The first five atom37 places (N, CA, C, CB, O) and aatype in JSON, in Angstrom:
{
  "aatype": [12, 0, 0, 15, 6, 19, 15, 9, 11, 7, 18, 16, 6, 14, 15, 3, 7, 14, 15, 7, 5, 14, 6, 19, 0, 11, 15, 19, 15, 7, 0, 19, 11, 19, 3, 0, 6, 16, 0, 10, 18, 16, 6, 10, 17, 1, 0, 4, 0, 7, 14, 10, 19, 16, 19, 14, 1, 5, 11, 6, 10, 19, 18, 18, 13, 14, 5, 7, 8, 9, 6],
  "atom_mask": [
    [1, 1, 1, 1, 1],
    [1, 1, 1, 1, 1],
    [1, 1, 1, 1, 1],
    [1, 1, 1, 1, 1],
    [1, 1, 1, 1, 1],
    [1, 1, 1, 1, 1],
    [1, 1, 1, 1, 1],
    [1, 1, 1, 1, 1],
    [1, 1, 1, 1, 1],
    [1, 1, 1, 0, 1],
    [1, 1, 1, 1, 1],
    [1, 1, 1, 1, 1],
    [1, 1, 1, 1, 1],
    [1, 1, 1, 1, 1],
    [1, 1, 1, 1, 1],
    [1, 1, 1, 1, 1],
    [1, 1, 1, 0, 1],
    [1, 1, 1, 1, 1],
    [1, 1, 1, 1, 1],
    [1, 1, 1, 0, 1],
    [1, 1, 1, 1, 1],
    [1, 1, 1, 1, 1],
    [1, 1, 1, 1, 1],
    [1, 1, 1, 1, 1],
    [1, 1, 1, 1, 1],
    [1, 1, 1, 1, 1],
    [1, 1, 1, 1, 1],
    [1, 1, 1, 1, 1],
    [1, 1, 1, 1, 1],
    [1, 1, 1, 0, 1],
    [1, 1, 1, 1, 1],
    [1, 1, 1, 1, 1],
    [1, 1, 1, 1, 1],
    [1, 1, 1, 1, 1],
    [1, 1, 1, 1, 1],
    [1, 1, 1, 1, 1],
    [1, 1, 1, 1, 1],
    [1, 1, 1, 1, 1],
    [1, 1, 1, 1, 1],
    [1, 1, 1, 1, 1],
    [1, 1, 1, 1, 1],
    [1, 1, 1, 1, 1],
    [1, 1, 1, 1, 1],
    [1, 1, 1, 1, 1],
    [1, 1, 1, 1, 1],
    [1, 1, 1, 1, 1],
    [1, 1, 1, 1, 1],
    [1, 1, 1, 1, 1],
    [1, 1, 1, 1, 1],
    [1, 1, 1, 0, 1],
    [1, 1, 1, 1, 1],
    [1, 1, 1, 1, 1],
    [1, 1, 1, 1, 1],
    [1, 1, 1, 1, 1],
    [1, 1, 1, 1, 1],
    [1, 1, 1, 1, 1],
    [1, 1, 1, 1, 1],
    [1, 1, 1, 1, 1],
    [1, 1, 1, 1, 1],
    [1, 1, 1, 1, 1],
    [1, 1, 1, 1, 1],
    [1, 1, 1, 1, 1],
    [1, 1, 1, 1, 1],
    [1, 1, 1, 1, 1],
    [1, 1, 1, 1, 1],
    [1, 1, 1, 1, 1],
    [1, 1, 1, 1, 1],
    [1, 1, 1, 0, 1],
    [1, 1, 1, 1, 1],
    [1, 1, 1, 1, 1],
    [1, 1, 1, 1, 1]
  ],
  "atom_positions": [
    [[32.86, -64.78, -27.37], [32.25, -63.99, -27.09], [32.73, -62.68, -26.74], [31.7, -64.46, -26.43], [33.71, -62.52, -26.01]],
    [[32.09, -61.76, -27.23], [32.75, -60.46, -26.86], [32.68, -60.18, -25.38], [32.11, -59.29, -27.61], [32.07, -60.94, -24.62]],
    [[33.31, -59.08, -24.95], [33.41, -58.88, -23.84], [32.02, -58.07, -23.18], [34.66, -58.26, -23.79], [31.92, -57.96, -21.96]],
    [[31.14, -57.61, -23.98], [29.98, -56.94, -24.0], [28.44, -58.04, -23.63], [30.01, -56.25, -25.55], [27.39, -57.82, -23.04]],
    [[29.03, -59.22, -24.33], [27.88, -60.04, -24.37], [27.45, -60.69, -22.94], [28.15, -61.13, -25.39], [27.97, -60.31, -21.89]],
    [[26.7, -61.45, -22.97], [26.61, -62.11, -21.73], [25.76, -63.18, -21.88], [26.19, -61.29, -20.67], [24.59, -62.99, -22.22]],
    [[26.38, -64.73, -21.57], [25.6, -66.0, -21.96], [24.66, -65.91, -20.87], [26.44, -67.48, -22.05], [24.74, -65.29, -19.81]],
    [[23.47, -66.9, -21.5], [22.43, -67.01, -20.49], [22.63, -68.65, -19.73], [20.82, -66.77, -21.32], [21.82, -69.16, -18.95]],
    [[23.67, -69.13, -20.1], [23.9, -70.49, -19.85], [24.09, -70.31, -18.04], [25.37, -71.15, -20.86], [23.27, -70.97, -17.4]],
    [[24.77, -69.76, -17.49], [24.62, -69.73, -16.17], [26.31, -69.67, -15.7], [0.0, 0.0, 0.0], [27.25, -69.93, -16.45]],
    [[26.38, -69.33, -14.54], [27.64, -69.34, -14.13], [28.02, -70.89, -13.24], [27.79, -67.94, -13.24], [27.12, -71.44, -12.6]],
    [[28.93, -71.26, -13.27], [29.26, -72.83, -12.26], [30.48, -72.4, -11.9], [29.37, -74.61, -13.07], [31.18, -71.61, -12.54]],
    [[30.79, -73.01, -10.71], [32.09, -72.96, -10.26], [33.07, -74.4, -10.34], [31.92, -72.48, -8.85], [32.57, -75.52, -10.33]],
    [[34.15, -74.22, -10.41], [34.7, -76.08, -10.76], [34.2, -76.44, -9.32], [36.9, -76.57, -11.08], [34.19, -75.75, -8.3]],
    [[33.72, -77.99, -9.58], [33.18, -78.89, -9.06], [34.57, -79.48, -8.0], [32.5, -79.83, -10.25], [35.69, -79.43, -8.5]],
    [[34.41, -80.0, -6.6], [35.32, -80.39, -5.86], [35.37, -81.74, -6.04], [35.2, -80.01, -4.64], [34.41, -82.5, -6.16]],
    [[36.93, -82.08, -6.07], [37.43, -83.39, -6.44], [37.47, -84.29, -5.1], [0.0, 0.0, 0.0], [37.26, -83.8, -3.99]],
    [[37.75, -85.7, -5.33], [37.84, -86.74, -4.86], [38.47, -85.79, -3.57], [38.59, -87.94, -5.73], [37.6, -85.54, -2.74]],
    [[39.44, -85.39, -3.36], [40.43, -84.84, -2.07], [39.39, -83.65, -1.2], [42.17, -83.9, -2.84], [39.4, -83.37, 0.0]],
    [[38.57, -83.14, -2.28], [37.7, -82.0, -1.39], [37.91, -80.77, -1.91], [0.0, 0.0, 0.0], [37.07, -79.88, -1.76]],
    [[39.47, -80.53, -2.82], [40.01, -79.69, -3.38], [39.12, -79.21, -4.43], [41.16, -80.09, -3.72], [38.5, -80.03, -5.1]],
    [[39.0, -78.06, -4.63], [38.25, -77.44, -6.09], [39.32, -78.3, -7.33], [38.42, -75.16, -6.25], [40.5, -78.53, -7.09]],
    [[38.75, -78.64, -8.43], [39.38, -79.28, -9.49], [39.36, -78.03, -10.58], [38.56, -80.72, -9.96], [38.32, -77.58, -11.05]],
    [[40.45, -77.62, -10.86], [40.77, -76.57, -11.95], [41.73, -77.05, -13.08], [41.42, -75.31, -11.28], [42.64, -77.86, -12.86]],
    [[41.52, -76.59, -14.09], [42.02, -76.9, -15.36], [43.51, -76.42, -15.38], [41.14, -76.24, -16.47], [43.66, -75.4, -14.71]],
    [[44.62, -76.88, -15.97], [45.68, -76.62, -15.72], [46.4, -76.74, -17.15], [46.09, -77.4, -14.63], [45.96, -77.47, -18.03]],
    [[47.38, -76.07, -17.28], [47.88, -75.98, -18.71], [49.35, -76.73, -18.16], [47.98, -74.15, -19.53], [49.69, -77.0, -17.0]],
    [[50.11, -76.96, -19.55], [51.06, -77.85, -19.22], [52.05, -77.45, -18.6], [51.45, -78.42, -20.09], [52.8, -78.21, -17.98]],
    [[52.22, -76.01, -18.71], [53.25, -75.4, -17.65], [52.82, -75.43, -16.67], [53.7, -74.17, -17.71], [53.73, -74.99, -15.97]],
    [[51.86, -75.69, -15.91], [51.0, -75.6, -14.3], [50.28, -74.29, -14.29], [0.0, 0.0, 0.0], [49.59, -74.01, -13.31]],
    [[50.36, -73.53, -15.2], [49.38, -72.13, -14.61], [48.04, -72.96, -14.7], [49.34, -70.39, -15.8], [47.68, -73.98, -15.28]],
    [[47.46, -72.01, -13.83], [45.89, -71.85, -13.81], [45.15, -71.11, -15.38], [45.56, -70.71, -12.35], [45.46, -69.95, -15.68]],
    [[44.28, -71.85, -16.18], [43.69, -71.56, -16.93], [42.23, -70.66, -16.65], [43.71, -72.6, -17.44], [41.23, -71.28, -16.27]],
    [[42.19, -69.67, -16.8], [40.92, -68.89, -16.57], [40.08, -68.69, -17.61], [41.16, -67.67, -16.11], [40.44, -67.83, -18.42]],
    [[38.44, -69.57, -17.93], [37.88, -69.23, -18.93], [37.21, -67.64, -19.1], [37.03, -70.23, -19.02], [36.82, -66.95, -18.16]],
    [[37.19, -67.38, -20.06], [36.9, -65.73, -20.28], [35.57, -65.8, -19.68], [36.88, -65.03, -22.0], [35.24, -64.95, -18.85]],
    [[34.64, -66.93, -20.11], [33.08, -66.56, -19.49], [33.12, -66.47, -17.85], [31.84, -67.91, -19.94], [32.48, -65.76, -17.07]],
    [[34.19, -67.51, -17.6], [33.74, -67.49, -15.89], [34.52, -66.28, -15.48], [34.25, -69.01, -14.81], [33.98, -65.71, -14.54]],
    [[35.66, -65.7, -15.91], [36.05, -64.09, -15.68], [35.07, -63.09, -15.85], [37.1, -63.61, -16.6], [34.93, -62.15, -15.07]],
    [[34.56, -63.23, -16.63], [33.17, -62.13, -16.95], [31.97, -61.96, -15.86], [32.3, -62.71, -18.36], [31.52, -60.97, -15.28]],
    [[31.61, -63.54, -15.83], [30.58, -63.62, -14.35], [31.02, -63.3, -13.09], [30.1, -64.97, -14.02], [30.29, -62.82, -12.22]],
    [[32.54, -63.63, -12.9], [32.96, -63.41, -11.55], [33.39, -61.37, -11.59], [34.59, -64.73, -11.19], [33.41, -60.7, -10.56]],
    [[33.62, -60.88, -12.76], [33.87, -59.21, -12.72], [32.5, -58.94, -12.82], [34.85, -58.4, -14.02], [32.34, -58.03, -12.0]],
    [[31.26, -59.21, -13.41], [30.21, -58.57, -13.3], [29.46, -59.22, -11.66], [29.36, -58.8, -14.8], [28.45, -58.59, -11.34]],
    [[29.77, -60.08, -10.92], [29.26, -60.44, -9.78], [30.06, -59.39, -8.61], [29.47, -62.09, -9.62], [29.53, -59.14, -7.52]],
    [[31.11, -58.95, -8.92], [31.98, -58.07, -8.11], [31.46, -56.75, -8.11], [33.37, -58.04, -8.6], [31.38, -55.99, -7.14]],
    [[31.08, -56.53, -9.36], [31.02, -54.86, -9.8], [29.14, -54.57, -9.27], [31.41, -54.56, -12.17], [28.62, -53.5, -8.96]],
    [[28.56, -55.85, -9.32], [26.91, -55.47, -8.68], [26.98, -55.71, -7.38], [25.56, -56.4, -9.23], [26.4, -54.85, -6.71]],
    [[27.62, -56.8, -6.62], [28.03, -57.07, -5.25], [28.79, -56.45, -4.29], [28.5, -57.94, -5.25], [28.52, -56.4, -3.09]],
    [[30.06, -55.82, -5.01], [30.78, -55.25, -4.08], [31.75, -55.83, -4.21], [0.0, 0.0, 0.0], [31.66, -56.98, -4.65]],
    [[33.23, -55.21, -3.85], [34.77, -56.04, -3.54], [34.91, -57.27, -2.83], [35.68, -55.23, -2.71], [35.49, -58.31, -3.12]],
    [[33.84, -56.69, -1.19], [34.24, -57.73, -0.11], [33.23, -58.91, 0.03], [34.36, -57.0, 1.33], [33.13, -59.59, 1.05]],
    [[32.32, -59.11, -1.35], [31.84, -60.28, -1.25], [32.55, -61.06, -2.11], [30.55, -60.31, -1.43], [33.32, -60.6, -2.95]],
    [[32.29, -62.49, -1.9], [32.75, -63.54, -2.9], [31.5, -64.28, -3.92], [33.49, -64.75, -1.93], [30.3, -64.25, -3.63]],
    [[31.92, -64.76, -4.82], [30.94, -65.24, -5.86], [30.58, -66.45, -5.28], [31.48, -65.4, -7.36], [31.5, -67.01, -4.69]],
    [[29.25, -67.15, -5.27], [29.03, -68.2, -4.74], [29.25, -69.55, -5.24], [28.05, -68.06, -4.47], [29.31, -69.61, -6.47]],
    [[29.38, -70.55, -4.67], [29.48, -71.91, -5.1], [28.1, -72.43, -6.11], [29.61, -72.82, -3.68], [27.03, -71.88, -5.86]],
    [[28.12, -73.26, -7.0], [26.77, -73.62, -7.43], [26.44, -74.59, -6.41], [26.63, -74.18, -8.92], [27.13, -75.34, -5.72]],
    [[24.98, -74.33, -6.53], [24.01, -74.52, -5.57], [23.99, -74.47, -4.07], [23.66, -75.51, -5.8], [23.44, -75.21, -3.26]],
    [[24.95, -73.11, -3.84], [25.25, -72.35, -2.72], [23.64, -71.64, -2.68], [26.73, -71.25, -2.95], [23.13, -71.24, -3.73]],
    [[22.99, -71.55, -1.47], [22.02, -70.31, -1.23], [22.17, -68.82, -1.26], [21.6, -70.42, -0.14], [22.95, -68.36, -0.42]],
    [[21.73, -68.22, -1.84], [21.87, -66.88, -1.83], [20.58, -66.03, -1.91], [22.69, -66.57, -2.86], [19.72, -66.17, -2.77]],
    [[20.54, -64.84, -0.57], [19.63, -64.15, -0.21], [19.94, -63.03, -0.73], [19.39, -64.15, 1.0], [21.09, -62.58, -0.74]],
    [[18.76, -62.36, -1.3], [19.02, -61.35, -1.61], [17.94, -60.39, -1.05], [19.26, -61.4, -2.87], [16.75, -60.66, -0.9]],
    [[18.6, -59.2, -0.76], [17.78, -58.31, -0.15], [17.22, -57.0, -0.86], [18.45, -57.97, 0.91], [18.18, -56.26, -1.05]],
    [[16.42, -56.62, -1.17], [16.24, -55.3, -2.09], [16.57, -53.95, -1.26], [14.59, -55.2, -2.65], [16.13, -53.79, -0.12]],
    [[17.3, -53.09, -1.83], [17.54, -52.0, -0.9], [16.57, -51.31, -0.11], [18.09, -51.11, -1.51], [15.67, -50.72, -0.72]],
    [[16.6, -51.29, 1.15], [15.9, -50.45, 1.91], [15.02, -51.48, 2.56], [0.0, 0.0, 0.0], [14.57, -50.95, 3.57]],
    [[14.46, -52.97, 2.42], [13.6, -53.49, 2.95], [14.34, -54.7, 3.62], [12.55, -53.7, 2.06], [13.87, -55.83, 3.54]],
    [[15.58, -54.4, 4.32], [16.19, -55.03, 5.05], [16.22, -54.71, 6.41], [17.15, -55.1, 4.61], [16.62, -55.6, 7.16]],
    [[15.96, -53.84, 6.82], [15.59, -52.83, 7.64], [14.26, -53.13, 8.67], [15.35, -51.68, 6.71], [13.87, -52.26, 9.45]]
  ]
}
């Protein structure tokens, strides 16, 4: 997938494992692998929401306030 393309499959975070810690794919060396599509969605989210906002987890409620309607 090229960097300018966006999939319509949606973004999902790693699911929590049995210990409550997120399960993340690791390579043989132990370094964490980052899926290119996941990185793209994270980058897009930060570009739209700002650097102080975190990417919500799957099935987490997200509230959207159009600019000017929160007052």
